[in-house]
Short mmCIF file of C-alpha atoms and ligand atoms in Angstrom, two decimals:
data_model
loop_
_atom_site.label_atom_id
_atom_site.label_comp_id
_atom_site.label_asym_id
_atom_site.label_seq_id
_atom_site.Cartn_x
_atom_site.Cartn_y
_atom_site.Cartn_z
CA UNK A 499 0.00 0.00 0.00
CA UNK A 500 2.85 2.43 1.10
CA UNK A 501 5.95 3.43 -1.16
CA UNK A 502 9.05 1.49 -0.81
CA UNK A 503 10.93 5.00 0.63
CA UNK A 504 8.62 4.55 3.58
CA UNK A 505 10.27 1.06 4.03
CA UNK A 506 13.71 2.47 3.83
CA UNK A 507 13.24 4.41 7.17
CA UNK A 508 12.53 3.14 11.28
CA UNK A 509 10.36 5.23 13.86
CA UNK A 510 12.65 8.11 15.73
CA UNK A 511 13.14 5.41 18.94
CA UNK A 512 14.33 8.60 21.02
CA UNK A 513 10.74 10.00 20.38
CA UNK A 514 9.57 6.40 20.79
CA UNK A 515 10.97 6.58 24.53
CA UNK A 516 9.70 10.27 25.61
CA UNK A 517 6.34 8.70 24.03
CA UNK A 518 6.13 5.81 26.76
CA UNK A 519 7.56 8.42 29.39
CA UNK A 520 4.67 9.90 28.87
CA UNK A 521 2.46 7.39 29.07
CA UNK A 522 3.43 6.15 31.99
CA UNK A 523 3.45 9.32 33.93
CA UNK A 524 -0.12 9.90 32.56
CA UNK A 525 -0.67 6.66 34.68
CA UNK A 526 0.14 8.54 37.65
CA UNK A 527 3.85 6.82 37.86
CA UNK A 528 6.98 8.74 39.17
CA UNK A 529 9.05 7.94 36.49
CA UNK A 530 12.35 8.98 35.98
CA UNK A 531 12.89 10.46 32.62
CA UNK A 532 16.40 10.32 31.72
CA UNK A 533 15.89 10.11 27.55
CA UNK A 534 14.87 13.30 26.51
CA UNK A 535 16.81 15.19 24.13
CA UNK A 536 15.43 18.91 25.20
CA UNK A 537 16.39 21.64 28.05
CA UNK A 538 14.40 21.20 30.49
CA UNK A 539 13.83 24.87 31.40
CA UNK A 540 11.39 27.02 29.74
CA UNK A 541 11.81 29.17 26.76
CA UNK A 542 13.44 32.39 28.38
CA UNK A 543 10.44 35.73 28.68
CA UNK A 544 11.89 37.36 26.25
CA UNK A 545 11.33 35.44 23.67
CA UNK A 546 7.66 34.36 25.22
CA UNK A 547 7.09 38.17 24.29
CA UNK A 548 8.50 38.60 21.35
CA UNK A 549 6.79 35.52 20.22
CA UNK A 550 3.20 37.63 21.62
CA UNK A 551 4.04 41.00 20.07
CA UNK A 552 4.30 39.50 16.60
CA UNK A 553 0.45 38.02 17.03
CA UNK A 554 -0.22 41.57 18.23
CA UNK A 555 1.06 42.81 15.23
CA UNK A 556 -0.37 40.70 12.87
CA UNK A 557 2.79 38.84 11.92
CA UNK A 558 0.50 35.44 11.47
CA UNK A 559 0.80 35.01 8.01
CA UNK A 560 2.69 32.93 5.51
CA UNK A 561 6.39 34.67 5.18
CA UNK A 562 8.97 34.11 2.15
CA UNK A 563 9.56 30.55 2.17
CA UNK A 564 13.07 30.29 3.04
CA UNK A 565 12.57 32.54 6.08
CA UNK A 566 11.99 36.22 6.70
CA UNK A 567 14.78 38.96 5.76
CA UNK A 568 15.20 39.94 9.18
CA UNK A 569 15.79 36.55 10.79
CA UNK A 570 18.38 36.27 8.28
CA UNK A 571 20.34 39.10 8.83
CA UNK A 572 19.91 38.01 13.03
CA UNK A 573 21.69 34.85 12.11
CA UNK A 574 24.17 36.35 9.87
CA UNK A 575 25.12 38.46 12.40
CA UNK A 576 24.77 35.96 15.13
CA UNK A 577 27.53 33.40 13.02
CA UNK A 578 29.91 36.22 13.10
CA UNK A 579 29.07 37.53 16.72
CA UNK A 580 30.19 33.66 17.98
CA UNK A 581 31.43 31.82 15.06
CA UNK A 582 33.77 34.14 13.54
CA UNK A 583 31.63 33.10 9.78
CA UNK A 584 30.60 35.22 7.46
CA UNK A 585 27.66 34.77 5.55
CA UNK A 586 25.36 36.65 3.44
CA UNK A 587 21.28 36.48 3.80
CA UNK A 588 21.68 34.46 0.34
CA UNK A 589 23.69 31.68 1.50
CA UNK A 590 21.05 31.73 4.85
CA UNK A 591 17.72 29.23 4.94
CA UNK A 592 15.60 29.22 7.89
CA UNK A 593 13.83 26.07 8.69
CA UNK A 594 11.16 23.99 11.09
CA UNK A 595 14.19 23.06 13.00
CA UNK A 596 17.71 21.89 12.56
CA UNK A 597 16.31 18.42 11.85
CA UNK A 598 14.08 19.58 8.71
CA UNK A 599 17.20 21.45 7.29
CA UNK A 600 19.47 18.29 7.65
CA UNK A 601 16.77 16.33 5.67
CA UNK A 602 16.14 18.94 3.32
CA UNK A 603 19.74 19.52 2.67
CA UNK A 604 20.25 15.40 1.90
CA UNK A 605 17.24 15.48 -0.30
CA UNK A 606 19.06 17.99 -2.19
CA UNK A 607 22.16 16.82 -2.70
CA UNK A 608 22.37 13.13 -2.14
CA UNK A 609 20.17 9.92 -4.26
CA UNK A 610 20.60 6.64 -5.34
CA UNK A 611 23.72 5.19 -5.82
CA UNK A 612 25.87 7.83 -3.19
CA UNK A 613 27.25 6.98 -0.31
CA UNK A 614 27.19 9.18 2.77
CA UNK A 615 29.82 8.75 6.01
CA UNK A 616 28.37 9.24 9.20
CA UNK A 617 30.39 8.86 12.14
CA UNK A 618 29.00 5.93 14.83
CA UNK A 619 27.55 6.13 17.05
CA UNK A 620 25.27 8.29 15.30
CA UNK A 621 21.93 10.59 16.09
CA UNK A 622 19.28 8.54 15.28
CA UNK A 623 17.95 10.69 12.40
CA UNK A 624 21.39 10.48 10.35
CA UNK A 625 21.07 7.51 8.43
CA UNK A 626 17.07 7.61 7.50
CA UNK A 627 17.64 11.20 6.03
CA UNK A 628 19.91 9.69 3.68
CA UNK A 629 18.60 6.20 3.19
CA UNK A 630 15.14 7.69 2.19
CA UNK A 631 17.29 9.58 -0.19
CA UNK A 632 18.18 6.31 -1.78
CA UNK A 633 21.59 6.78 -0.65
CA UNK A 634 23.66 4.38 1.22
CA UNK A 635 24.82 5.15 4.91
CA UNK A 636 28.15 4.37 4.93
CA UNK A 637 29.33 4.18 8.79
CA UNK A 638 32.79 5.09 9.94
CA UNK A 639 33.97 3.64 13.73
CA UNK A 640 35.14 6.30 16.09
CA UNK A 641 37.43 6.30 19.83
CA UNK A 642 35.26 6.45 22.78
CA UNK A 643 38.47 7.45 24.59
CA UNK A 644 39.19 10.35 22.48
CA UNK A 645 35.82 12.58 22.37
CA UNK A 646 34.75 10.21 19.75
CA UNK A 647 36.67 11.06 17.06
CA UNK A 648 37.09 9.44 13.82
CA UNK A 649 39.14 6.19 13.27
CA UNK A 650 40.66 7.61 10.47
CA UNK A 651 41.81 4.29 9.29
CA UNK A 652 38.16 3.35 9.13
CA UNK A 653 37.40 6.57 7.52
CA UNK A 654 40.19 6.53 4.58
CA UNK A 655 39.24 2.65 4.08
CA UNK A 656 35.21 3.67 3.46
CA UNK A 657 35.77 6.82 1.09
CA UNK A 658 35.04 4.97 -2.53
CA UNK A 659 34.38 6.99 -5.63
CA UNK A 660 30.28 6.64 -4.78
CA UNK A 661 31.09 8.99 -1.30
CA UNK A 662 29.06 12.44 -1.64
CA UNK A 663 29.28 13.42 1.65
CA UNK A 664 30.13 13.66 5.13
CA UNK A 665 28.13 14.19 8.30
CA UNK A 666 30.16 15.53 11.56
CA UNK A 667 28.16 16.09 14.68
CA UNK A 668 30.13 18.21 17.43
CA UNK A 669 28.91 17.74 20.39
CA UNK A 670 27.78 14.57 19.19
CA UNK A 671 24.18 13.46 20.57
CA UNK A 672 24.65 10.20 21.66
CA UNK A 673 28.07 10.58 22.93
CA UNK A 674 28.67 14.27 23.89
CA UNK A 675 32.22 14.20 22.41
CA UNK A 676 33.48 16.99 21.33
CA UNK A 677 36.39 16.64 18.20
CA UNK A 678 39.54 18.55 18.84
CA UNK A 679 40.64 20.93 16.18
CA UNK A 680 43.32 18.43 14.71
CA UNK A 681 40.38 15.89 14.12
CA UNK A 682 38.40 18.42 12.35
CA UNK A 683 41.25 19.86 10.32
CA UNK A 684 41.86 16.25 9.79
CA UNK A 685 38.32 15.00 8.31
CA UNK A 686 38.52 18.21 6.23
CA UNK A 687 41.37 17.29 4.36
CA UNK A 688 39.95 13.99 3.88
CA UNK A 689 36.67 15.16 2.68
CA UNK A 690 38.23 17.95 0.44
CA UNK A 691 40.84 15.69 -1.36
CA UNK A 692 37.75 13.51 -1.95
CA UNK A 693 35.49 16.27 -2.84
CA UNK A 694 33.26 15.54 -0.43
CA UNK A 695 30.38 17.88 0.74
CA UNK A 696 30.40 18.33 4.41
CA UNK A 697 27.57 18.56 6.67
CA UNK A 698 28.39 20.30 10.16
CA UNK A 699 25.41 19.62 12.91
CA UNK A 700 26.33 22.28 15.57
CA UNK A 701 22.85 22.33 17.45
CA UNK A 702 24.64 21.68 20.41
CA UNK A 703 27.65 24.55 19.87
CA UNK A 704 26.70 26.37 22.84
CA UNK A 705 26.96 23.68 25.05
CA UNK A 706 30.89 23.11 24.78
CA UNK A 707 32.12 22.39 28.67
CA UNK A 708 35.77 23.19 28.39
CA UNK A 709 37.48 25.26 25.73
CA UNK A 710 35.38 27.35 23.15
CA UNK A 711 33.23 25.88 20.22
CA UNK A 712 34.89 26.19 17.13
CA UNK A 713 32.52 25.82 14.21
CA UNK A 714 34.08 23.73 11.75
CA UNK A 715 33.76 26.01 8.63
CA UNK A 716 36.26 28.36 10.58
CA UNK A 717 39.16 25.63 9.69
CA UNK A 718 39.08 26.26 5.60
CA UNK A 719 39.17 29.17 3.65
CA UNK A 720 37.21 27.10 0.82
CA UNK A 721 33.72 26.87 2.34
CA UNK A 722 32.04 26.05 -0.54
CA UNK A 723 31.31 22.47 0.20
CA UNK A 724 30.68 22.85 3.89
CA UNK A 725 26.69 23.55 4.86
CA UNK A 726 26.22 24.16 8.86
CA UNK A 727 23.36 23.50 10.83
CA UNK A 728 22.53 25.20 13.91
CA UNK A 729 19.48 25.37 16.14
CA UNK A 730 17.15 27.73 18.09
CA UNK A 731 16.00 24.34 19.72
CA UNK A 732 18.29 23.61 22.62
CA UNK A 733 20.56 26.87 22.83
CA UNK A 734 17.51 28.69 23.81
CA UNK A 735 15.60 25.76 25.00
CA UNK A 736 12.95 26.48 21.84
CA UNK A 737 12.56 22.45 21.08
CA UNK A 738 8.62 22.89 20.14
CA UNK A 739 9.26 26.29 18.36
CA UNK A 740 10.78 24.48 15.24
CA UNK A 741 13.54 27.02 14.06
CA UNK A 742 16.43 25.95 12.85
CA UNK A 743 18.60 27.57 10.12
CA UNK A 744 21.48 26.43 7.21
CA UNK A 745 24.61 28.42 6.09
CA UNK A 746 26.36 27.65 3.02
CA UNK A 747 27.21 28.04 -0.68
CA UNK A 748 23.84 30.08 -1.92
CA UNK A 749 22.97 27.55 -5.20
CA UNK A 750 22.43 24.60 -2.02
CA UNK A 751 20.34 27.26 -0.19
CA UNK A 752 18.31 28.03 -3.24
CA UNK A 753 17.77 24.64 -4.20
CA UNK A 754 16.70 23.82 -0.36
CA UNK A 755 14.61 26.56 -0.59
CA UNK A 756 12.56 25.45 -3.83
CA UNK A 757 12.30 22.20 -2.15
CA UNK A 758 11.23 23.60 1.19
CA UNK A 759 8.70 25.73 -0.32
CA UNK A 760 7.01 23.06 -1.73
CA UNK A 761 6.81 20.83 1.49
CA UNK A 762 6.29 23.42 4.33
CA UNK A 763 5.51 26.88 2.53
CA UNK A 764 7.63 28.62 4.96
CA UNK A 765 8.61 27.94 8.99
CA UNK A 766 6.37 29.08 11.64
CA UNK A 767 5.90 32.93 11.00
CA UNK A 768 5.48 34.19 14.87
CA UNK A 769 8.57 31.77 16.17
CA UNK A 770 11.02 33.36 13.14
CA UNK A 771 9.78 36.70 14.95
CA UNK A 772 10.69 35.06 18.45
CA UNK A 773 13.93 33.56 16.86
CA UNK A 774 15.22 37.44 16.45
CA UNK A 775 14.41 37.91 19.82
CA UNK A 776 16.97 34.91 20.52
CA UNK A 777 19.49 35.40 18.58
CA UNK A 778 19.89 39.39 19.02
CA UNK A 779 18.57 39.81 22.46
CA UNK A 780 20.13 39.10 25.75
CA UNK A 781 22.00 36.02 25.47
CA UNK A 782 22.90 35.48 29.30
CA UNK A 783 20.67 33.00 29.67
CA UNK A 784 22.78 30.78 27.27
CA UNK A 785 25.44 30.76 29.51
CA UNK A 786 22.94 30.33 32.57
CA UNK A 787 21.62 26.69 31.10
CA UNK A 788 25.30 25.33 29.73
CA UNK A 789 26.42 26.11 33.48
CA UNK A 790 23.48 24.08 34.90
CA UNK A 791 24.34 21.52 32.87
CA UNK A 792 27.83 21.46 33.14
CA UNK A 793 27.21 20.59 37.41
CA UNK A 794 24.26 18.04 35.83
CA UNK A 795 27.25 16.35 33.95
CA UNK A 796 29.89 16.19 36.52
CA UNK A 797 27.14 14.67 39.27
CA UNK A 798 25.96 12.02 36.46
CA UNK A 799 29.21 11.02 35.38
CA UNK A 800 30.55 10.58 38.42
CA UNK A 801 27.79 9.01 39.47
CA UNK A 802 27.90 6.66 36.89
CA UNK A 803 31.73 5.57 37.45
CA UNK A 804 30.83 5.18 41.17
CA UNK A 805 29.29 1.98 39.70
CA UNK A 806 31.34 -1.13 39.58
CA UNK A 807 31.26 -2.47 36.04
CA UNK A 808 29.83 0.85 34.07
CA UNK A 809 32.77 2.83 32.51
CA UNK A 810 31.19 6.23 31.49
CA UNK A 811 33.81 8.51 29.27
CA UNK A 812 33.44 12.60 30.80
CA UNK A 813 31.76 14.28 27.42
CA UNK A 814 32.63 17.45 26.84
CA UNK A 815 29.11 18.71 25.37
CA UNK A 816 25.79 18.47 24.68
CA UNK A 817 23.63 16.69 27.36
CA UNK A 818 24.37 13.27 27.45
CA UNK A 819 26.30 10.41 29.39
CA UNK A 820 26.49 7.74 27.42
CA UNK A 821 28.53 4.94 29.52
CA UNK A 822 29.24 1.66 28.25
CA UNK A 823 27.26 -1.25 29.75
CA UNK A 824 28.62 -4.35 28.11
CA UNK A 825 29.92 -6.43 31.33
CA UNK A 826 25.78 -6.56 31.90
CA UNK A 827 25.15 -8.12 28.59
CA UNK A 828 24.20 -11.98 28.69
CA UNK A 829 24.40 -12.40 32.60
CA UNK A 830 20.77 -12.32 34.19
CA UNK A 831 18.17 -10.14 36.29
CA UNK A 832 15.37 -12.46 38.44
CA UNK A 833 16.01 -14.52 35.40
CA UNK A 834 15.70 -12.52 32.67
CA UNK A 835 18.51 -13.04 30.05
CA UNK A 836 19.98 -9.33 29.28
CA UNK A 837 20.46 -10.27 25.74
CA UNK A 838 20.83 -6.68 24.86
CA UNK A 839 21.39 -3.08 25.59
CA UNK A 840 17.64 -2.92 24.11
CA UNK A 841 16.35 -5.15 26.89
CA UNK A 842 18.71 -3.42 29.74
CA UNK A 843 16.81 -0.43 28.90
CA UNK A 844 13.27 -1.46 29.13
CA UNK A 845 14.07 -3.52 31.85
CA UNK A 846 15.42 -0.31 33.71
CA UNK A 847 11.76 0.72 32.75
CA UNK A 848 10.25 -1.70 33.77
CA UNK A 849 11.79 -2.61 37.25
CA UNK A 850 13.08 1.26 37.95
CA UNK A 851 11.01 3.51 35.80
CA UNK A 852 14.20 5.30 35.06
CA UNK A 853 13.63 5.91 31.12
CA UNK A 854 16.84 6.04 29.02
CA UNK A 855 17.44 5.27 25.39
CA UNK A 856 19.35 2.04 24.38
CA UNK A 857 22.33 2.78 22.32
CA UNK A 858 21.44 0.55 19.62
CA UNK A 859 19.64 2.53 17.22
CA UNK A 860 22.68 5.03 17.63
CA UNK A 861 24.87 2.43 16.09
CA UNK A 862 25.99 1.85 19.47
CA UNK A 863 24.99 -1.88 21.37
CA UNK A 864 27.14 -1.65 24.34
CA UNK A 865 25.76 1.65 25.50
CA UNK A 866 22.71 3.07 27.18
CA UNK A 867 22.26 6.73 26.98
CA UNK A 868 21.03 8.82 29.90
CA UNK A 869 20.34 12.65 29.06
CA UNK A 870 20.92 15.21 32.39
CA UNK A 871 18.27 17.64 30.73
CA UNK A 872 16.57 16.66 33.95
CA UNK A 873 17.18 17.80 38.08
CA UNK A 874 19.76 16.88 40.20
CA UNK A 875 16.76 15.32 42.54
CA UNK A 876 16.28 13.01 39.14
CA UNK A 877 19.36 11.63 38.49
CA UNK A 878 20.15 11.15 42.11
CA UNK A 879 17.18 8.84 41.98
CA UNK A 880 17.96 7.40 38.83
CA UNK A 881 21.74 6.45 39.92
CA UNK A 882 20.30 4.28 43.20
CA UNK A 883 17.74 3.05 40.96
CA UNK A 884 20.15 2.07 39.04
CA UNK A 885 22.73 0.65 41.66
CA UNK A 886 20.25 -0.90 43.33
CA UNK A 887 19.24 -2.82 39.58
CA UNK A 888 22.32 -3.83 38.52
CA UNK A 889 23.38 -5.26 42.05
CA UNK A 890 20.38 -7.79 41.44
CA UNK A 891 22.35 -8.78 38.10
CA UNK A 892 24.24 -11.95 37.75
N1 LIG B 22 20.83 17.31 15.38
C1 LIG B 22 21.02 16.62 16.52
C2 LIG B 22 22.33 15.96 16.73
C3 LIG B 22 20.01 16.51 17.47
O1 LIG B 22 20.22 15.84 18.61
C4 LIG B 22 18.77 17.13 17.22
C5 LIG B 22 17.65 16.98 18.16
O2 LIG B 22 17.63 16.14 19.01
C6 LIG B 22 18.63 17.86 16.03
C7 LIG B 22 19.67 17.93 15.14
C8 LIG B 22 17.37 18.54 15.64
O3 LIG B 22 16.92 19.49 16.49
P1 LIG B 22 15.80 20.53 16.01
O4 LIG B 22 15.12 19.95 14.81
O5 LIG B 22 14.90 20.64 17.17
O6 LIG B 22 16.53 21.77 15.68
#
């Protein structure tokens, strides 16, 4: 009944998680939600009322499809103000979100019979947005131990003449790694020898825990192949909003455009209004969150290596701990074979209500992730919940 490029994609299992979070605290349960991949803090006020004046003033209507002039120029000035890039409002799109510009930019640029490196473990979303582009995900092993970097063995060996791209994610979601500069100048040679066009996914850039983002066009003077994605989403803790924006060579950005302007029309008029208001206005509030989080990572982690048999590496961004569970796999809880990281995690649910997301659909089946978008009250429960479980596991 359905076309085959429906078959050629899975359900987003971190939405799949927050989904029976949900459920089961509709049920009344105190559960401990430990998978979501949002800020837990509200939208700061100032963007609440910049968001209200534009209904006041009639901003409710469709806008130019690739985004309004003015929310442009705020995020052309906003990659120079902290990403030393400049950009023109021609080489800008605005999109529903970071994740609708990473599938719009694959639809444009990648189809059957490409191949497309993304580094593993992976955001979930990576390898549908190219698979449904009949492209192949090619995947490319990276060093827990060293921010999760490329193997660049792995990488040179998977570059054929079919590769059309690259996808880099720093801060990574699962892992939180961030790559140092040599890694990124690194994959840049690679993927410019190769003639490779590079996606950068900085959603999480202002979440960097030690040392200052560097966004990766900043390492070439030959940005023509390099399109970056960045985010109102968790920077200014806007998840719902849906505002998320693409720089890069202006013929990709028109093409996007015609594409997007046939899918969405245009991205939410009054949150482009309220995404000025974030990315000119006060921006202290950035700094606020990251800070939060930072003391949210430290606790966790720690936390986590308190336990005997977890091995958790520190990340240096994002919001994640993503600690490797493997000694757990094949031994047995009340009888229960832990065949998987899969069934560690929904038996965490099950026995614990602590909800995480198993590391298998991020390419990953020896790890569990745990996101600290949550209080310190929740993850202190969630790490004797946890003690407690795995005690019980032999
Ligand atoms: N990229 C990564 C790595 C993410 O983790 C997410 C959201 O979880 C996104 C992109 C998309 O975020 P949004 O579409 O809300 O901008």
């Amino acid at each position: 009944m359905f076309s085959k490029r429906l078959d050629r994609i899975k359900p987003s299992a971190t939405l799949a998680m927050t989904a029976k979070a949900a459920e089961l605290k509709a049920k009344g349960i105190n559960v401990l939600n430990l998978s979501v991949g949002e800020p837990d803090f509200n939208t700061p006020d100032n963007i609440i009322k910049a968001a209200k004046n534009a209904m006041d003033n009639g901003y409710t209507k469709y806008t130019p499809g690739s985004g309004i002039l003015k929310l442009k120029e705020a995020v052309c000035n906003k990659l120079s103000r902290d990403n030393k890039l400049l950009y023109n409002t021609d080489e800008i799109i605005i999109s529903c979100g970071g994740k609708h510009a990473l599938y719009n930019a694959c639809q444009v640029l990648f189809e059957s019979g490409d191949e497309v490196i993304i580094f593993s473990p992976y955001w979930v979303s990576f390898p549908d947005f190219v698979s449904i582009t009949g492209a192949a995900p090619i995947f490319v092993d990276t060093l827990s131990n060293h921010q999760y970097e490329p193997n660049f063995n792995d990488l040179e060996s998977k570059i054929t003449s079919k590769t059309k791209g690259i996808i880099i994610n720093s801060p990574s979601n699962p892992t939180g790694g961030v790559w140092s500069d040599a890694a990124i100048i690194r994959t840049l040679e690679i993927a410019n020898k190769n003639n490779l066009w590079v996606f950068s996914d900085e959603c999480y850039e202002q979440l960097v825990y030690s040392g200052d983002f560097q966004s990766i066009a900043n390492f070439t003077d030959n940005k023509d192949k390099i399109l970056t994605f960045q985010s109102c989403s968790k920077t200014y803790a806007m998840t719902g909003w849906r505002i998320g924006y693409t720089a890069g060579n202006k013929d990709i950005i028109k093409a996007m455009s015609k594409l997007q302007g046939q899918s969405t029309s245009c991205p939410n008029s009054i949150a482009q209004y309220a995404a000025i208001e974030a990315l000119t206005g006060d921006q202290s509030q950035v700094s606020a969150m990251a800070q939060i989080f930072n003391k949210r990572k430290e606790l966790i982690v720690n936390g986590l290596n308190s336990i005997e048999h977890i091995h958790c590496e520190v990340p240096n961004g994002a919001f994640y701990a993503f600690p490797n569970i493997s000694y757990f796999l094949n031994k047995t809880y009340n009888g229960q074979i832990i065949n998987s990281c899969d069934d560690l995690s929904l038996l965490l649910l099950n026995e614990k209500y602590i909800v995480t997301v198993s590391g298998e659909p991020f390419g990953a089946p020896n790890n569990i992730r745990f996101s600290y978008a949550t209080s310190e009250d929740v993850i202190n429960q969630m790490l004797t919940g946890l003690r407690e479980f795995l005690a019980l596991v032999k």
